mmCIF file of C-alpha atoms in Angstrom:
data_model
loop_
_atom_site.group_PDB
_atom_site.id
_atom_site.type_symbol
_atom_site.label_atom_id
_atom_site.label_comp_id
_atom_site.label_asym_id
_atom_site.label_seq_id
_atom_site.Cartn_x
_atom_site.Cartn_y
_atom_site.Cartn_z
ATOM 1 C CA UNK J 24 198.781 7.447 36.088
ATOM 2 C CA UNK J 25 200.571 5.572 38.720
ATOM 3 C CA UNK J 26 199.754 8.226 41.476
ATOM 4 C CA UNK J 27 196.326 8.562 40.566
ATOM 5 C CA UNK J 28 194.044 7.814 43.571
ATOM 6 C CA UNK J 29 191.326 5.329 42.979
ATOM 7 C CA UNK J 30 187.821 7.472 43.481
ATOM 8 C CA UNK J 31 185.608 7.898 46.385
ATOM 9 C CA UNK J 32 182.122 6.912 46.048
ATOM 10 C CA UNK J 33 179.895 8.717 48.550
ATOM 11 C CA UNK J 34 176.021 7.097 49.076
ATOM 12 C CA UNK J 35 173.712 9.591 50.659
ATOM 13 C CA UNK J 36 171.521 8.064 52.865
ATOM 14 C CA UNK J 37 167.805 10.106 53.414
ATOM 15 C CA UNK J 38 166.126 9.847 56.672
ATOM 16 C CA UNK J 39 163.355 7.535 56.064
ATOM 17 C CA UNK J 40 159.720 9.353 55.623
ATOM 18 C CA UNK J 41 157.437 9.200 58.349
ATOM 19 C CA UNK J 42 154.360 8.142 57.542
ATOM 20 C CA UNK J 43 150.823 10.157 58.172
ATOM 21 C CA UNK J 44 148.858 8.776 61.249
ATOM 22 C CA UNK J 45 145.428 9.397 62.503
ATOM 23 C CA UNK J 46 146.940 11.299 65.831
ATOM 24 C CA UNK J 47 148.685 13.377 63.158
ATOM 25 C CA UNK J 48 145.920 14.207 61.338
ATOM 26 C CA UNK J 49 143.566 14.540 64.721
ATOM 27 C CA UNK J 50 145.977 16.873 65.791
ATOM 28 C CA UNK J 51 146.029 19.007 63.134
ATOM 29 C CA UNK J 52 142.470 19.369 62.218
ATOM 30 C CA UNK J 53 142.010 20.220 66.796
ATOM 31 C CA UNK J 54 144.862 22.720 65.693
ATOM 32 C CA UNK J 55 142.869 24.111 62.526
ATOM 33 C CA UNK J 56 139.361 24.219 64.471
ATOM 34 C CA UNK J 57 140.924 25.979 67.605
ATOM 35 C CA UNK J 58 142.449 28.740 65.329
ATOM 36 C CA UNK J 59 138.740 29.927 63.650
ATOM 37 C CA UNK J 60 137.598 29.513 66.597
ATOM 38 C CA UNK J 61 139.984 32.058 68.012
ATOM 39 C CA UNK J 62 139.665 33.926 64.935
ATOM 40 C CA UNK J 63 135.528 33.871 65.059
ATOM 41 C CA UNK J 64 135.581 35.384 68.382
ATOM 42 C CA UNK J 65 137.851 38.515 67.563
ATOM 43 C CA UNK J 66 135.965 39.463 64.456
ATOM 44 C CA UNK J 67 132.688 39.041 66.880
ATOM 45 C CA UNK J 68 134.064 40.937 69.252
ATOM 46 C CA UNK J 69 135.685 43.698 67.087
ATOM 47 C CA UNK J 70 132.021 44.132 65.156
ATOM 48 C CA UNK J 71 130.639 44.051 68.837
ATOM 49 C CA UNK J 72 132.805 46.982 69.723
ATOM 50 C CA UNK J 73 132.188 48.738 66.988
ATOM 51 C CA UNK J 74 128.208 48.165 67.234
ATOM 52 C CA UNK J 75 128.547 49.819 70.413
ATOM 53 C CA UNK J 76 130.965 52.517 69.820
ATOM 54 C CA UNK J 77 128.159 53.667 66.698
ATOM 55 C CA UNK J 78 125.242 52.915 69.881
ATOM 56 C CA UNK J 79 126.808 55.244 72.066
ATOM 57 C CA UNK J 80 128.486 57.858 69.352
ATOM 58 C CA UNK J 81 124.178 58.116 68.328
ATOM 59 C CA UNK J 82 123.647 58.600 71.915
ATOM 60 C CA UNK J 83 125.988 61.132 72.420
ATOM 61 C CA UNK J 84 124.937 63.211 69.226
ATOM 62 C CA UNK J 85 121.358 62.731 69.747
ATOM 63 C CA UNK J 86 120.798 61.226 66.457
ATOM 64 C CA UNK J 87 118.122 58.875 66.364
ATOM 65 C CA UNK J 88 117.286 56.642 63.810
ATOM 66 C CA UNK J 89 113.165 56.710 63.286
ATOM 67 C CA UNK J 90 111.619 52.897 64.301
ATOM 68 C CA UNK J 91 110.014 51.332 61.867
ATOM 69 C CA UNK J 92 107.261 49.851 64.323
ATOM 70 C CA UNK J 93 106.465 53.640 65.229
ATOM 71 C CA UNK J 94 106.925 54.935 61.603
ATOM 72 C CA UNK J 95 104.558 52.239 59.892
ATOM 73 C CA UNK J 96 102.006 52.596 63.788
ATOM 74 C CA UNK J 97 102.137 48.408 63.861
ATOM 75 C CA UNK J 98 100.278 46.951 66.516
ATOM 76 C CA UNK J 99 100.693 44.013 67.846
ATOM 77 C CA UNK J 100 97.201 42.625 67.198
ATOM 78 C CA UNK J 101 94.916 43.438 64.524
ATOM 79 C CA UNK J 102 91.948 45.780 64.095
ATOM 80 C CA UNK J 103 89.007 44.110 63.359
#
């Protein structure tokens, strides 16, 4: 018991929270808007492409989908 070291007390000090400011969240919704905006665009121009790729793939075949305007005869003014 003489021998016996007296103990050490440690204190842990966190780094102090940093608080939310408008830049913060201004930044992060610019950040959020920019990315579907990015994201809108490549879906639109992935269906794009593939509109297209069916456009020309019908042209190519010679499959043509029948009008409706020439199925139903529709004019543009009536027939009185």
């Amino acid at each position: 018991m003489l021998f016996q070291p007296e103990p050490m007390i440690v204190r842990v000090v966190e780094q102090p929270v940093q608080g939310t400011s408008m830049a913060d969240v201004i930044v992060g919704a610019i950040g959020l808007t920019g990315f579907l905006l990015v994201t809108a665009a490549l879906l639109g121009l992935v269906l794009g492409g593939i509109l297209i790729a069916v456009k020309k793939l019908r042209a190519r075949y010679g499959v043509e989908r029948e009008l409706d305007a020439d199925a139903l005869r529709v004019t543009p003014h009536s027939l009185s």
